[in-house]
Coordinates of C-alpha atoms and ligand atoms in Angstrom, one line a residue:
M1 CA 6.0 -30.2 11.1
A2 CA 6.9 -27.2 13.4
G3 CA 10.6 -27.9 12.8
V4 CA 10.2 -27.9 9.0
T5 CA 8.2 -24.8 9.1
G6 CA 10.6 -23.1 11.3
R7 CA 13.6 -24.0 9.1
L8 CA 11.9 -22.8 6.0
V9 CA 11.1 -19.4 7.9
R10 CA 14.6 -19.1 8.8
G11 CA 16.0 -20.3 5.3
W12 CA 14.5 -17.4 3.3
C13 CA 16.8 -14.6 4.5
L14 CA 19.9 -16.6 5.4
R15 CA 20.0 -17.7 1.9
A16 CA 19.8 -14.2 0.6
V17 CA 22.5 -13.1 3.1
R18 CA 24.7 -16.1 2.3
S19 CA 24.5 -15.3 -1.4
S20 CA 25.2 -11.9 -1.0
L21 CA 28.4 -12.9 1.1
Q22 CA 30.4 -14.9 -1.6
V23 CA 33.9 -14.0 -1.4
P24 CA 35.1 -12.2 -4.6
A25 CA 38.0 -14.1 -6.1
Q26 CA 40.0 -10.7 -6.2
L27 CA 40.2 -10.2 -2.6
H28 CA 43.8 -9.6 -1.4
M29 CA 45.5 -11.1 1.6
S30 CA 46.9 -8.0 2.9
K31 CA 47.2 -7.1 6.7
T32 CA 46.2 -3.7 7.8
A33 CA 47.9 -1.6 10.1
M34 CA 45.0 -1.7 12.6
G35 CA 41.9 -4.0 12.9
A36 CA 41.1 -7.2 11.3
S37 CA 43.4 -8.5 8.5
Q38 CA 41.9 -9.4 5.0
K39 CA 42.7 -12.8 6.0
D40 CA 40.6 -12.6 9.2
F41 CA 37.8 -11.1 7.0
E42 CA 37.7 -14.1 4.6
S43 CA 37.6 -16.4 7.3
A44 CA 34.8 -14.7 9.0
V45 CA 32.9 -14.9 5.6
N46 CA 33.6 -18.6 5.3
Q47 CA 32.5 -19.1 9.0
M48 CA 29.2 -17.5 8.1
K49 CA 28.6 -20.1 5.5
L50 CA 28.8 -22.9 8.1
L51 CA 26.5 -21.1 10.6
K52 CA 23.7 -23.5 11.5
K53 CA 21.5 -21.1 13.5
D54 CA 19.8 -18.3 11.8
P55 CA 21.1 -15.2 13.6
G56 CA 18.0 -13.1 12.8
N57 CA 16.9 -10.6 10.2
E58 CA 18.5 -7.7 12.3
V59 CA 21.9 -9.1 12.5
K60 CA 21.7 -10.5 9.1
L61 CA 21.2 -7.0 7.8
K62 CA 24.1 -5.7 9.9
L63 CA 26.4 -8.3 8.4
Y64 CA 25.3 -7.6 4.9
A65 CA 25.6 -3.9 5.3
H66 CA 29.3 -4.3 6.7
Y67 CA 30.2 -6.8 4.3
K68 CA 29.2 -4.5 1.3
Q69 CA 31.1 -1.5 2.9
A70 CA 34.1 -3.5 3.6
T71 CA 34.3 -4.7 0.1
E72 CA 32.8 -2.0 -2.0
G73 CA 32.9 1.0 0.3
P74 CA 29.9 3.3 0.7
C75 CA 26.6 2.4 -0.7
N76 CA 26.5 3.8 -4.3
T77 CA 23.6 1.6 -6.0
P78 CA 20.2 3.0 -6.9
K79 CA 17.6 2.6 -4.1
P80 CA 15.3 -0.5 -4.7
G81 CA 11.6 0.1 -5.3
V82 CA 9.4 0.3 -2.2
F83 CA 7.7 -2.9 -2.8
D84 CA 11.1 -4.7 -3.3
L85 CA 11.1 -5.0 0.5
I86 CA 14.2 -7.4 1.1
N87 CA 16.4 -5.4 -1.1
K88 CA 15.1 -2.1 0.2
A89 CA 15.9 -3.3 3.9
K90 CA 19.4 -4.5 2.8
W91 CA 20.2 -1.2 0.8
D92 CA 18.9 0.9 3.8
A93 CA 21.2 -1.0 6.0
W94 CA 24.3 -0.4 3.9
N95 CA 23.4 3.1 3.2
A96 CA 23.2 4.0 6.9
L97 CA 26.9 3.1 7.4
G98 CA 27.4 6.4 5.3
N99 CA 31.2 6.8 5.1
L100 CA 32.3 4.4 7.5
P101 CA 36.0 3.3 6.3
K102 CA 36.4 0.0 4.8
E103 CA 38.9 -1.2 7.6
T104 CA 36.2 -0.4 10.4
A105 CA 33.5 -2.1 8.5
R106 CA 35.9 -5.2 8.0
Q107 CA 36.6 -5.2 11.7
N108 CA 32.9 -4.9 12.7
Y109 CA 32.0 -7.8 10.5
V110 CA 34.7 -10.1 11.9
D111 CA 33.5 -9.1 15.6
L112 CA 29.9 -9.7 14.6
V113 CA 30.6 -13.1 13.1
S114 CA 32.8 -14.2 16.0
G115 CA 29.9 -13.2 18.5
L116 CA 27.6 -15.4 16.5
S117 CA 30.0 -18.2 16.4
S118 CA 30.5 -18.3 20.0
S119 CA 26.8 -18.1 20.9
S120 CA 26.0 -20.9 18.3
D121 CA 28.5 -23.2 20.1
S122 CA 26.3 -23.1 23.1
S123 CA 23.0 -23.4 21.3
S124 CA 22.9 -27.3 21.7
Q125 CA 21.2 -26.7 25.0
V126 CA 18.3 -24.5 23.5
K127 CA 14.8 -25.9 24.4
P128 CA 12.8 -27.1 21.6
E129 CA 10.2 -24.4 22.5
A130 CA 12.5 -21.5 22.3
D131 CA 13.7 -22.9 18.9
R132 CA 10.2 -22.3 17.5
K133 CA 10.7 -18.5 18.0
Q134 CA 12.1 -16.4 15.3
A135 CA 15.2 -14.6 16.4
G136 CA 15.9 -11.0 15.1
Y137 CA 12.8 -9.0 16.0
E138 CA 13.2 -6.5 18.8
T139 CA 9.5 -5.6 19.1
L140 CA 7.8 -8.5 18.0
V141 CA 7.6 -12.3 18.9
M142 CA 7.3 -14.5 15.6
T143 CA 6.5 -18.2 16.0
S144 CA 5.7 -21.0 13.6
E145 CA 3.8 -23.8 14.6
D146 CA 1.2 -26.3 13.5
G147 CA 0.7 -24.5 10.1
I148 CA 0.2 -21.1 11.6
T149 CA 2.7 -18.2 11.8
K150 CA 1.9 -16.1 14.7
I151 CA 3.4 -12.5 14.7
M152 CA 2.6 -10.9 18.2
L153 CA 3.3 -7.1 18.7
N154 CA 5.5 -7.0 22.0
R155 CA 5.4 -3.7 23.7
P156 CA 2.9 -4.6 26.4
T157 CA 4.1 -1.7 28.7
K158 CA 3.2 0.8 26.0
M159 CA 0.0 -0.9 24.9
N160 CA 1.8 -2.1 22.0
A161 CA 1.9 1.4 20.4
L162 CA 3.6 1.1 17.1
T163 CA 7.1 2.7 16.6
T164 CA 8.9 3.2 13.5
Q165 CA 11.1 0.1 14.1
M166 CA 7.9 -1.9 14.6
Y167 CA 6.3 -0.9 11.4
Q168 CA 9.4 -2.1 9.7
E169 CA 9.7 -5.3 11.5
I170 CA 6.0 -6.1 10.9
M171 CA 6.8 -5.6 7.2
L172 CA 9.9 -8.0 7.4
A173 CA 7.7 -10.6 9.4
L174 CA 4.9 -10.3 6.9
E175 CA 7.4 -10.9 4.1
A176 CA 8.9 -14.0 5.8
A177 CA 5.3 -15.4 6.7
S178 CA 4.3 -14.9 2.9
K179 CA 7.0 -17.2 2.0
D180 CA 7.1 -19.8 4.7
D181 CA 5.2 -23.1 4.5
S182 CA 2.6 -22.1 7.0
T183 CA -1.0 -22.1 6.0
I184 CA -2.4 -19.3 8.1
T185 CA -0.7 -16.0 9.4
V186 CA -1.9 -14.3 12.5
L187 CA -1.4 -10.9 14.1
T188 CA -2.0 -10.3 17.8
G189 CA -0.8 -8.3 20.8
N190 CA 0.9 -9.1 23.8
G191 CA -0.6 -7.9 27.3
S192 CA -3.9 -6.2 27.7
Y193 CA -4.0 -4.1 24.5
F194 CA -4.3 -5.4 20.8
S195 CA -2.5 -2.0 19.9
S196 CA -3.0 1.6 20.9
G197 CA -1.9 2.7 17.2
N198 CA 0.7 4.8 16.1
D199 CA 3.4 5.6 18.9
L200 CA 2.8 9.4 19.4
T201 CA 6.5 10.0 20.4
N202 CA 7.2 9.2 16.9
F203 CA 6.4 12.9 16.3
V204 CA 8.8 14.0 19.1
I205 CA 11.1 15.9 16.6
S206 CA 12.6 19.4 16.2
P207 CA 10.8 21.8 14.0
D208 CA 13.3 21.9 11.3
E209 CA 13.0 17.9 10.8
L210 CA 9.2 18.2 10.4
E211 CA 8.9 18.1 6.8
E212 CA 11.5 15.5 6.0
R213 CA 10.0 13.4 8.9
A214 CA 6.6 13.6 7.6
R215 CA 7.7 12.9 4.0
R216 CA 9.5 9.7 5.5
G217 CA 6.3 8.7 7.4
A218 CA 4.1 8.8 4.5
I219 CA 6.4 6.6 2.5
L220 CA 6.7 4.1 5.8
L221 CA 2.8 4.3 6.0
R222 CA 2.1 3.6 2.3
D223 CA 4.8 0.8 2.3
F224 CA 3.3 -0.7 5.5
V225 CA -0.2 -0.8 4.4
G226 CA 0.7 -2.0 1.0
C227 CA 2.2 -5.2 2.5
F228 CA -1.2 -6.0 4.0
I229 CA -3.1 -5.1 0.8
D230 CA -0.8 -7.8 -1.1
F231 CA -0.4 -10.4 1.6
P232 CA -1.1 -13.7 -0.4
K233 CA -2.3 -16.1 2.3
P234 CA -5.2 -16.0 4.7
L235 CA -4.4 -13.1 7.4
V236 CA -6.3 -13.5 10.5
A237 CA -6.3 -10.6 13.6
V238 CA -6.7 -12.1 16.9
V239 CA -7.8 -8.8 18.8
N240 CA -6.9 -9.6 22.4
G241 CA -7.9 -6.2 23.9
P242 CA -8.5 -2.6 22.8
A243 CA -7.5 -1.4 19.5
V244 CA -6.8 2.1 18.5
G245 CA -6.1 4.2 15.2
I246 CA -4.1 2.3 12.4
S247 CA -4.6 -1.0 14.5
V248 CA -8.4 -0.6 13.7
T249 CA -8.4 0.5 10.4
I250 CA -6.0 -2.0 9.0
L251 CA -8.6 -4.7 10.3
R252 CA -10.6 -4.6 7.0
L253 CA -7.5 -5.8 5.2
F254 CA -7.6 -9.0 7.2
D255 CA -9.6 -12.1 6.1
L256 CA -10.8 -13.0 9.6
V257 CA -10.9 -10.8 12.8
Y258 CA -11.5 -12.5 16.1
A259 CA -12.2 -10.3 19.1
S260 CA -12.2 -10.8 22.8
D261 CA -15.4 -9.1 24.4
R262 CA -12.9 -6.9 26.2
A263 CA -11.8 -5.4 22.9
T264 CA -12.8 -1.7 22.0
F265 CA -12.4 0.0 18.4
H266 CA -11.4 3.6 18.5
T267 CA -10.1 5.9 15.6
P268 CA -9.8 9.2 17.1
F269 CA -8.2 10.8 14.0
S270 CA -10.1 14.3 14.1
H271 CA -8.9 14.6 18.1
L272 CA -5.4 14.3 16.8
G273 CA -5.8 16.7 13.8
Q274 CA -5.2 13.8 11.5
T275 CA -7.1 11.9 8.8
P276 CA -8.0 8.1 7.9
E277 CA -5.5 5.7 6.7
A278 CA -5.1 2.0 5.7
C279 CA -7.6 2.6 2.9
S280 CA -10.4 3.0 5.7
S281 CA -11.6 6.1 3.7
Y282 CA -12.9 3.7 1.3
T283 CA -13.3 0.2 3.2
F284 CA -15.3 1.4 6.1
P285 CA -17.9 3.3 4.1
S286 CA -18.3 0.2 1.8
L287 CA -18.4 -2.0 4.7
M288 CA -20.7 -0.2 7.1
G289 CA -22.3 2.5 5.1
P290 CA -21.1 6.2 5.0
A291 CA -23.2 7.4 8.2
K292 CA -21.7 4.6 10.6
A293 CA -18.3 5.2 8.9
A294 CA -18.3 8.9 9.8
E295 CA -19.2 8.2 13.3
M296 CA -16.0 6.2 13.7
L297 CA -13.7 8.0 11.3
I298 CA -14.8 11.7 11.7
F299 CA -16.2 11.8 15.1
G300 CA -14.0 9.0 16.8
K301 CA -16.8 7.0 18.3
K302 CA -15.4 4.1 20.1
L303 CA -17.2 0.8 19.4
T304 CA -17.6 -2.2 21.6
A305 CA -16.6 -5.6 20.2
A306 CA -20.2 -6.6 19.6
E307 CA -20.9 -3.2 17.9
A308 CA -17.9 -3.7 15.5
C309 CA -19.1 -7.2 14.8
A310 CA -22.5 -5.8 14.0
R311 CA -20.8 -3.4 11.5
G312 CA -19.1 -6.2 9.7
L313 CA -15.4 -5.2 11.0
V314 CA -15.3 -8.2 13.2
T315 CA -16.0 -11.8 12.2
E316 CA -16.8 -13.2 15.8
V317 CA -16.5 -12.0 19.3
F318 CA -15.6 -14.5 22.1
P319 CA -15.8 -14.1 25.9
D320 CA -12.5 -12.9 27.2
S321 CA -12.2 -15.9 29.7
T322 CA -12.4 -18.5 26.8
F323 CA -11.0 -16.3 24.0
Q324 CA -7.3 -17.8 23.4
K325 CA -8.5 -21.3 23.8
E326 CA -11.5 -21.1 21.3
V327 CA -9.7 -19.0 18.9
W328 CA -6.6 -21.2 18.6
T329 CA -8.7 -24.4 18.6
R330 CA -10.5 -23.0 15.6
L331 CA -7.5 -21.6 13.9
K332 CA -5.5 -25.0 14.2
A333 CA -8.5 -26.8 12.6
Y334 CA -8.6 -24.3 9.6
S335 CA -4.7 -24.5 9.2
K336 CA -5.1 -28.3 8.3
L337 CA -7.3 -27.4 5.2
P338 CA -5.6 -27.4 1.9
R339 CA -3.2 -24.7 1.7
N340 CA -3.1 -23.8 -1.8
A341 CA -6.9 -23.9 -1.8
L342 CA -7.2 -21.3 0.9
R343 CA -4.5 -19.1 -0.8
I344 CA -6.0 -19.1 -4.2
S345 CA -9.7 -18.6 -2.7
K346 CA -8.2 -15.5 -0.7
Q347 CA -6.7 -14.0 -3.7
M348 CA -9.8 -14.5 -5.8
I349 CA -11.8 -12.6 -3.2
R350 CA -9.2 -9.8 -2.7
N351 CA -7.9 -9.3 -6.3
H352 CA -10.7 -7.1 -7.7
E353 CA -9.8 -4.6 -5.1
K354 CA -6.0 -4.5 -5.1
E355 CA -5.3 -1.7 -7.6
K356 CA -8.0 0.5 -6.2
L357 CA -6.7 0.0 -2.6
H358 CA -3.0 0.9 -3.5
A359 CA -4.3 4.1 -5.2
I360 CA -6.4 4.9 -2.1
N361 CA -3.5 4.2 0.1
A362 CA -1.2 6.6 -1.7
E363 CA -3.6 9.1 -1.5
E364 CA -4.3 8.9 2.2
S365 CA -0.5 8.9 2.8
R366 CA -0.1 11.9 1.0
I367 CA -2.9 13.7 2.7
L368 CA -1.5 12.5 6.1
Q369 CA 1.9 13.9 5.2
E370 CA 0.4 17.3 5.1
R371 CA -1.6 16.8 8.1
W372 CA 1.3 15.7 10.3
Q373 CA 2.9 19.2 9.8
S374 CA -0.3 21.0 10.8
D375 CA -0.8 22.9 13.9
E376 CA -3.9 21.1 14.9
C377 CA -1.8 17.7 14.6
M378 CA 1.2 19.2 16.4
N379 CA -1.1 20.6 19.5
A380 CA -2.9 17.3 19.9
I381 CA 0.4 15.4 20.2
M382 CA 1.9 17.8 22.7
N383 CA -1.4 17.6 24.6
F384 CA -1.1 13.7 24.7
L385 CA 2.7 13.8 25.8
S386 CA 2.0 16.4 28.4
R387 CA -0.9 14.3 29.7
K388 CA -3.5 17.0 29.2
A389 CA -5.4 14.5 26.9
K390 CA -6.2 11.0 27.2
L391 CA -8.6 9.3 24.7
Ligands
LIG401 C1 3.8 6.1 10.1 C2 2.6 5.5 10.2 C3 1.5 6.5 10.7 C4 0.2 5.9 10.8 C5 -1.0 6.7 11.3 C6 -1.7 6.1 12.6 C7 -2.4 6.9 13.2 C8 -2.9 6.4 14.6 O1 -2.7 5.3 14.8 S1 -3.8 7.5 15.5 C9 -3.9 6.8 17.1 C10 -2.8 7.1 17.8 N1 -2.9 6.6 19.3 C11 -3.5 7.3 20.3 O2 -3.9 8.4 20.1 C12 -3.5 6.6 21.6 C13 -2.7 7.3 22.7 N2 -2.8 6.6 24.0 C14 -3.8 6.9 24.9 O3 -4.7 7.6 24.7 C15 -3.9 5.9 26.1 O4 -2.5 5.8 26.3 C16 -4.5 4.8 26.1 C17 -6.1 5.1 26.1 C18 -4.3 3.9 24.8 C19 -4.4 3.9 27.3 O5 -4.6 4.5 28.5 P1 -4.2 4.0 29.8 O6 -4.8 2.7 30.1 O7 -4.5 4.9 30.9 O8 -2.6 3.7 29.8 P2 -1.6 4.8 29.8 O9 -2.0 6.0 29.0 O10 -0.9 5.0 31.1 O11 -0.3 4.1 28.8 C20 0.6 3.3 29.3 C21 2.0 3.7 28.6 O12 1.9 3.6 27.3 C22 1.9 4.7 26.6 N3 1.4 4.7 25.4 C23 0.1 4.2 25.1 N4 -0.3 4.5 23.9 C24 0.7 5.2 23.3 C25 0.9 5.7 22.1 N5 -0.1 5.6 21.1 N6 2.0 6.5 21.8 C26 2.8 6.7 22.8 N7 2.8 6.1 23.9 C27 1.7 5.5 24.3 C28 1.8 5.8 27.6 O13 2.4 6.9 27.4 C29 2.1 5.2 28.8 O14 3.5 5.4 28.9 P3 4.4 5.8 30.2 O15 3.6 7.1 30.5 O16 5.7 5.8 29.8 O17 4.0 4.8 31.3

């Protein structure tokens, strides 16, 4: 079962890349003065079709981008819509190559494929356990087993603070999980923290970049939260330790939230000169009442796991010593329930609010775009980075 799940998870994107890697009939067989010849390039394209092991999303995007650059030159197609995640990721990868010459792109493509072929030759010795792990994520560990796809935040030394790359990888992981044959998707953290929220070094930029970075940050935030609003299967948060900022507010978009009694829940937005996100300006008051929501979202009160459970943000709290064992036993049992029934029931519960949530998400992102450019926010970030402030 685990093997089938793994193959399907890996299949979705590999198929997409392969179909975009068809060799056009009109390719000429000319040898360039420098770098890979057209023939080398074509044979690399054919080699890709025979590749048995999924090289991971990051490599696939690189291959796609260099293939397009080598055959069509700089990206000149309209940017796909924000919810067309796969095509948008492909477009971004191609567009990032700018004016890279076709010959260089061709050489890079050939080099990439040759690296993949040699590593797949030695892959017969890979242990089955490692095989369950999805390749291609640098900041996450993604595994699929027993009907459960697990996405684990993997920056334990930085308390799983969320970098731009991490937001993007989580979106790709959710997109893959939504299409695989698992029943349940889980998000958890590696190490002592669930997540310390947005990585504050995302704000380390020069003043002349601020406006553009705030604009891009707001788009990223809207897309990221949008993936949770639209996620079609039961989504479970396994909150292994303290959670801060967006890793707290996003929880209301999960179907189950299991927390260790070591976890705390903290949204210090005002301290950072910022405002709530992930639809929490609507979901928290409707969940716990406006007075309790204000305590968290305006005044930054830190809750224990028991308090968060009493307010309806957490489904159940477990002693830390038995947390992993109890939670995974429970989830494995749930994952054996009829998959389609779970999925349809989730959608029946969530669909009433979807449109409203997307509108709130867009508005919160717009307001944060302004906040990020404020002195209040900049001073708070500088205080954290110079260690004058710790939450
Ligand atoms: C584009 C989408 C935007 C979405 C908007 C989201 C907003 C939010 O999420 S707001 C919340 C932002 N988070 C924070 O303000 C937390 C800041 N971190 C802390 O206050 C503390 O680090 C701590 C309480 C989380 C943990 O304290 P402690 O146990 O004392 O550990 P350290 O501070 O020594 O942390 C170890 C290591 O990790 C780095 N780090 C931790 N959190 C963050 C972070 N959020 N951003 C950047 N870096 C973080 C910390 O700097 C340490 O690094 P080194 O000094 O290099 O060891």
